[in-house]
Short mmCIF file of C-alpha atoms in Angstrom, two decimals:
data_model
loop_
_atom_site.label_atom_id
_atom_site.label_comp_id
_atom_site.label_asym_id
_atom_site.label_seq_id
_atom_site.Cartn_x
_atom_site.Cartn_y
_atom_site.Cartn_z
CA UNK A 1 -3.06 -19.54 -0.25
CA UNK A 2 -2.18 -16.03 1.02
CA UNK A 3 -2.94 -15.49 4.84
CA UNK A 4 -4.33 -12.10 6.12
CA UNK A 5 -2.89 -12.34 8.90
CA UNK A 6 0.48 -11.64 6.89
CA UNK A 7 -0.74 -8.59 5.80
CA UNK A 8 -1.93 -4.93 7.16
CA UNK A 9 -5.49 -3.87 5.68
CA UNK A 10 -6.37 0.07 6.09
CA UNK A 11 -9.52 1.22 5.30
CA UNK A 12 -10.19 4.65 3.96
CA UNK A 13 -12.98 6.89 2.65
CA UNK A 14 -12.28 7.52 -0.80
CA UNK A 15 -14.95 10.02 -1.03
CA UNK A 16 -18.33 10.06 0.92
CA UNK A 17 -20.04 6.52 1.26
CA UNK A 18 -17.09 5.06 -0.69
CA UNK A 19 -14.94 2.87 1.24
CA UNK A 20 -11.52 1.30 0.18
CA UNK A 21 -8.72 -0.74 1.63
CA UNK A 22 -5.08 -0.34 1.66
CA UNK A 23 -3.66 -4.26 2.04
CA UNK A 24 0.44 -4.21 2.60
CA UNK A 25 2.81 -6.74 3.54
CA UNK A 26 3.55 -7.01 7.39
CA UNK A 27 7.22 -8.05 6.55
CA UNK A 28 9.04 -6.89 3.47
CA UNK A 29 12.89 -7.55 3.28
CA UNK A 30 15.59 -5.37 1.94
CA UNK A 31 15.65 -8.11 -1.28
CA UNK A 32 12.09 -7.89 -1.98
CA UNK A 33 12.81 -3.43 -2.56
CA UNK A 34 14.96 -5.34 -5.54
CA UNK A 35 12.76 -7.76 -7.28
CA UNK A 36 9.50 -8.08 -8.43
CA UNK A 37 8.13 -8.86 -5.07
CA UNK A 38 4.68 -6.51 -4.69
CA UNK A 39 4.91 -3.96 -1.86
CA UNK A 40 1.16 -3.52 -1.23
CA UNK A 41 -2.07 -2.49 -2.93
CA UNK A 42 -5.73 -0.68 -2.51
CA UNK A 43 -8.81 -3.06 -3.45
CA UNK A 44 -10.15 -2.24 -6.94
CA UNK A 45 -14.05 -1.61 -6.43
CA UNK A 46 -15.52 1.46 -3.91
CA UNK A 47 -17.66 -0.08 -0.88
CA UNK A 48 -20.75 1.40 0.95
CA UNK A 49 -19.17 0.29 4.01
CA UNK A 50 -16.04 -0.21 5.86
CA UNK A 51 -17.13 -3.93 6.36
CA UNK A 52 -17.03 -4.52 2.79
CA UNK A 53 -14.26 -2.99 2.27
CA UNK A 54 -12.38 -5.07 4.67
CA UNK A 55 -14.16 -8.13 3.17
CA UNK A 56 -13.17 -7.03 -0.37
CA UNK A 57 -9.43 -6.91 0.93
CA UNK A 58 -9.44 -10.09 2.80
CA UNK A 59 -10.92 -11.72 -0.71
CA UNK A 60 -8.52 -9.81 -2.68
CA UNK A 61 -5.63 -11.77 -0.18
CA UNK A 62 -7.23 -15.15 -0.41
CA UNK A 63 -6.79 -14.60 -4.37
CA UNK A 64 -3.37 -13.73 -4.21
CA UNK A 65 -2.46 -17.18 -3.29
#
């Protein structure tokens, strides 16, 4: 299972009331730029909050793994 503590989450307004996250990789090596290793990504579904949009990333982590 993925740990978010291995990755950077930054949330962002998307438009008024709608609340996103930006999850990224804290370490990427000059390999990964190469392969098919993914760089980063922003959580699918708008939020109401900021909470839930950290939430929704921290979920979308636990997935990855």
């Amino acid at each position: 299972m993925a740990k978010a503590s291995d990755y950077t989450i930054l949330t962002f307004q998307r438009k008024p009331g709608r609340w996103r996250a930006n999850v990224t990789p804290l370490a990427v090596t000059a390999g990964a730029r190469q392969s098919k290793t993914m760089l980063g990504f922003v959580t699918a579904e708008d939020c109401e909050t900021e909470e839930d949009a950290v939430k929704a990333a921290n979920q979308a982590i636990r997935e990855l793994g």
